[in-house]
Short mmCIF file of C-alpha atoms in Angstrom, two decimals:
data_model
loop_
_atom_site.label_atom_id
_atom_site.label_comp_id
_atom_site.label_asym_id
_atom_site.label_seq_id
_atom_site.Cartn_x
_atom_site.Cartn_y
_atom_site.Cartn_z
CA UNK C 21 6.66 -5.49 307.50
CA UNK C 22 4.04 -6.12 304.82
CA UNK C 23 3.16 -2.41 304.73
CA UNK C 24 6.78 -1.47 304.11
CA UNK C 25 7.09 -4.13 301.42
CA UNK C 26 3.93 -2.92 299.69
CA UNK C 27 5.18 0.66 299.92
CA UNK C 28 8.46 -0.15 298.16
CA UNK C 29 6.68 -2.29 295.57
CA UNK C 30 4.36 0.62 294.76
CA UNK C 31 7.32 2.96 294.44
CA UNK C 32 9.04 0.53 292.09
CA UNK C 33 5.86 0.15 290.04
CA UNK C 34 5.35 3.93 289.78
CA UNK C 35 9.00 4.38 288.85
CA UNK C 36 8.55 1.95 285.95
CA UNK C 37 5.53 3.88 284.68
CA UNK C 38 7.46 7.16 284.83
CA UNK C 39 10.43 5.57 283.08
CA UNK C 40 8.24 4.16 280.30
CA UNK C 41 6.58 7.57 279.92
CA UNK C 42 9.95 9.32 279.63
CA UNK C 43 11.19 6.79 277.07
CA UNK C 44 8.00 7.25 275.06
CA UNK C 45 8.38 11.06 275.12
CA UNK C 46 12.03 10.83 274.02
CA UNK C 47 11.12 8.50 271.13
CA UNK C 48 8.27 10.75 269.94
CA UNK C 49 10.47 13.86 270.23
CA UNK C 50 13.32 12.17 268.33
CA UNK C 51 10.97 11.13 265.51
CA UNK C 52 9.49 14.64 265.41
CA UNK C 53 12.80 16.46 264.94
CA UNK C 54 14.15 13.77 262.58
CA UNK C 55 11.20 13.86 260.12
CA UNK C 56 12.44 16.99 258.24
CA UNK C 57 15.50 14.96 257.17
CA UNK C 58 13.21 13.44 254.53
CA UNK C 59 11.89 16.79 253.28
CA UNK C 60 13.15 18.44 250.13
CA UNK C 61 13.79 22.11 250.90
CA UNK C 62 13.99 23.86 247.54
CA UNK C 63 16.03 27.02 246.83
CA UNK C 64 12.84 28.79 245.74
CA UNK C 65 11.17 28.10 249.12
CA UNK C 66 14.17 29.56 250.95
CA UNK C 67 14.39 32.57 248.63
CA UNK C 68 10.70 33.38 248.96
CA UNK C 69 10.74 33.02 252.75
CA UNK C 70 13.81 35.24 253.30
CA UNK C 71 12.47 37.80 250.85
CA UNK C 72 9.03 37.93 252.49
CA UNK C 73 9.99 37.72 256.16
CA UNK C 74 13.39 39.44 256.30
CA UNK C 75 13.66 41.46 253.06
CA UNK C 76 16.79 39.54 252.11
CA UNK C 77 17.81 38.34 248.66
CA UNK C 78 19.82 35.12 248.79
CA UNK C 79 22.07 33.86 246.00
CA UNK C 80 24.23 30.82 245.27
CA UNK C 81 22.23 28.20 247.15
CA UNK C 82 24.30 25.18 246.18
CA UNK C 83 23.90 22.86 249.16
CA UNK C 84 20.99 22.57 251.61
CA UNK C 85 21.35 20.38 254.71
CA UNK C 86 19.01 19.81 257.65
CA UNK C 87 20.55 19.44 261.12
CA UNK C 88 18.63 18.81 264.33
CA UNK C 89 21.58 19.45 266.68
CA UNK C 90 21.93 21.61 268.69
CA UNK C 91 18.58 22.95 267.40
CA UNK C 92 16.64 22.24 264.17
CA UNK C 93 18.18 24.27 261.34
CA UNK C 94 18.98 24.45 257.65
CA UNK C 95 22.63 24.86 256.65
CA UNK C 96 23.45 26.63 253.39
CA UNK C 97 27.08 26.65 252.27
CA UNK C 98 28.79 29.41 250.27
CA UNK C 99 25.71 31.59 249.95
CA UNK C 100 25.38 35.34 249.50
CA UNK C 101 22.86 37.63 251.18
CA UNK C 102 21.84 41.07 249.95
CA UNK C 103 19.67 43.25 252.21
CA UNK C 104 17.15 45.60 250.63
CA UNK C 105 18.62 49.10 250.77
CA UNK C 106 22.17 47.83 250.10
CA UNK C 107 23.32 48.63 253.66
CA UNK C 108 24.64 45.12 254.24
CA UNK C 109 25.97 42.39 251.95
CA UNK C 110 27.22 38.97 253.06
CA UNK C 111 29.42 36.81 250.82
CA UNK C 112 30.71 33.24 250.81
CA UNK C 113 29.26 32.39 254.23
CA UNK C 114 27.63 29.40 255.86
CA UNK C 115 24.05 30.44 256.58
CA UNK C 116 22.24 28.66 259.40
CA UNK C 117 18.49 29.20 259.32
CA UNK C 118 17.35 28.39 262.87
CA UNK C 119 13.89 26.87 262.45
CA UNK C 120 10.87 27.30 264.68
CA UNK C 121 10.65 23.91 266.48
CA UNK C 122 6.86 24.10 266.60
CA UNK C 123 6.43 24.09 262.81
CA UNK C 124 9.33 22.03 261.42
CA UNK C 125 7.06 19.27 260.08
CA UNK C 126 5.19 21.71 257.84
CA UNK C 127 7.42 21.44 254.79
CA UNK C 128 5.33 23.86 252.71
CA UNK C 129 6.47 26.87 254.72
CA UNK C 130 9.82 27.90 256.17
CA UNK C 131 9.23 29.31 259.63
CA UNK C 132 12.43 30.44 261.33
CA UNK C 133 13.49 32.40 264.42
CA UNK C 134 17.05 33.47 263.64
CA UNK C 135 19.80 33.63 261.02
CA UNK C 136 23.26 32.54 262.11
CA UNK C 137 26.09 33.70 259.82
CA UNK C 138 29.33 31.70 260.02
CA UNK C 139 32.51 32.64 258.18
CA UNK C 140 32.55 34.61 254.95
CA UNK C 141 32.56 38.40 254.88
CA UNK C 142 30.03 41.14 255.62
CA UNK C 143 30.21 44.48 253.81
CA UNK C 144 28.70 47.33 255.84
CA UNK C 145 28.11 50.81 254.43
CA UNK C 146 28.79 53.34 257.23
CA UNK C 147 26.77 56.06 255.50
CA UNK C 148 23.76 53.69 255.59
CA UNK C 149 24.23 52.60 259.22
CA UNK C 150 20.89 54.15 260.21
CA UNK C 151 19.14 51.82 257.77
CA UNK C 152 20.98 48.86 259.31
CA UNK C 153 19.89 49.78 262.84
CA UNK C 154 16.31 50.44 261.75
CA UNK C 155 16.25 47.03 260.09
CA UNK C 156 17.54 45.28 263.23
CA UNK C 157 15.01 47.16 265.37
CA UNK C 158 11.99 46.27 263.23
CA UNK C 159 12.97 42.73 262.26
CA UNK C 160 11.81 40.21 264.89
CA UNK C 161 14.09 37.50 263.49
CA UNK C 162 17.54 37.98 264.98
CA UNK C 163 20.82 37.87 263.04
CA UNK C 164 24.06 36.66 264.64
CA UNK C 165 27.59 36.61 263.19
CA UNK C 166 30.36 34.17 264.16
CA UNK C 167 33.96 34.18 262.79
CA UNK C 168 32.83 36.57 260.10
CA UNK C 169 35.06 39.18 258.43
CA UNK C 170 33.51 42.66 258.67
CA UNK C 171 34.52 45.10 255.93
CA UNK C 172 33.49 48.71 256.50
CA UNK C 173 32.83 51.02 253.55
CA UNK C 174 31.99 54.69 253.25
CA UNK C 175 30.38 55.59 249.91
CA UNK C 176 31.81 52.41 248.37
CA UNK C 177 35.35 53.17 249.62
CA UNK C 178 36.90 50.54 251.89
CA UNK C 179 37.88 51.87 255.33
CA UNK C 180 39.19 48.79 257.15
CA UNK C 181 38.49 45.12 257.84
CA UNK C 182 38.01 43.14 261.05
CA UNK C 183 38.74 39.44 260.68
CA UNK C 184 37.18 36.45 262.46
CA UNK C 185 34.77 38.64 264.37
CA UNK C 186 31.81 37.77 266.57
CA UNK C 187 29.13 40.43 266.21
CA UNK C 188 25.96 41.23 268.09
CA UNK C 189 23.35 43.99 268.23
CA UNK C 190 21.88 45.44 271.42
CA UNK C 191 20.02 48.52 272.68
CA UNK C 192 20.70 50.36 275.95
CA UNK C 193 19.46 53.78 277.07
CA UNK C 194 17.90 54.33 273.63
CA UNK C 195 21.31 53.83 272.01
CA UNK C 196 21.54 51.05 269.42
CA UNK C 197 24.94 49.41 269.23
CA UNK C 198 26.74 46.98 266.96
CA UNK C 199 29.60 45.31 268.85
CA UNK C 200 32.28 43.25 267.12
CA UNK C 201 35.30 41.49 268.61
CA UNK C 202 37.90 40.18 266.18
CA UNK C 203 41.35 40.76 264.67
CA UNK C 204 42.78 43.84 262.97
CA UNK C 205 46.32 43.50 261.55
CA UNK C 206 46.74 40.39 263.75
CA UNK C 207 45.80 42.34 266.89
CA UNK C 208 42.68 41.81 268.96
CA UNK C 209 40.20 44.61 268.46
CA UNK C 210 36.80 45.67 269.74
CA UNK C 211 34.69 47.70 267.34
CA UNK C 212 31.53 49.59 268.25
CA UNK C 213 29.09 51.26 265.91
CA UNK C 214 26.54 53.31 267.83
CA UNK C 215 23.31 54.94 266.71
CA UNK C 216 22.48 57.86 269.00
CA UNK C 217 18.86 58.96 269.70
CA UNK C 218 19.48 62.05 267.51
CA UNK C 219 20.38 59.78 264.56
CA UNK C 220 24.12 60.48 264.66
CA UNK C 221 26.48 57.53 264.11
CA UNK C 222 29.50 57.10 266.35
CA UNK C 223 32.44 54.73 265.77
CA UNK C 224 34.65 53.48 268.60
CA UNK C 225 37.72 51.23 268.38
CA UNK C 226 39.64 49.51 271.17
CA UNK C 227 42.93 47.70 270.54
CA UNK C 228 44.12 46.35 273.94
CA UNK C 229 47.55 45.19 272.71
CA UNK C 230 48.62 48.57 271.27
#
């Protein structure tokens, strides 16, 4: 009887230690991700970092907010992005700079893993699509688009626009592909821009409701 009692007492004691350890870890982690709230991220720091790491010029940085949910990030409202080579231009969008969790307390540098583009519009030059795919291939920091209007141009002439699209890049069988699902003339549409191994660009459209 005493052995059983001692066994359960030991289990209860060990459980308390584990619980205290977990609470301590949660508190430390919460403090860690909350610290950047007190940092002052300047427009010049963001401009220099995007220019150096992603070859992007950013304009109209009017509001900079730090959010730690769902992951640590900086939110920039109403900003514009211009990519070197003029193959892609983003206007009036919410830019989420997804920060590297391991270096968020170093306020002197801006280390990020991904750019998340919400809303606004993206102007893509079809005749410079190869430059776009080469950029995505070489750039280790991913770019994702959500509810973004894609406007396609050919030599500065507007072809068509896809509204509220979600866009992603992927590579399969040595074929690079831009896939976008959104609305065209109030109809659901799937748009594919493919870069073949021989460098030729192929455009595919699917409109299920027509």
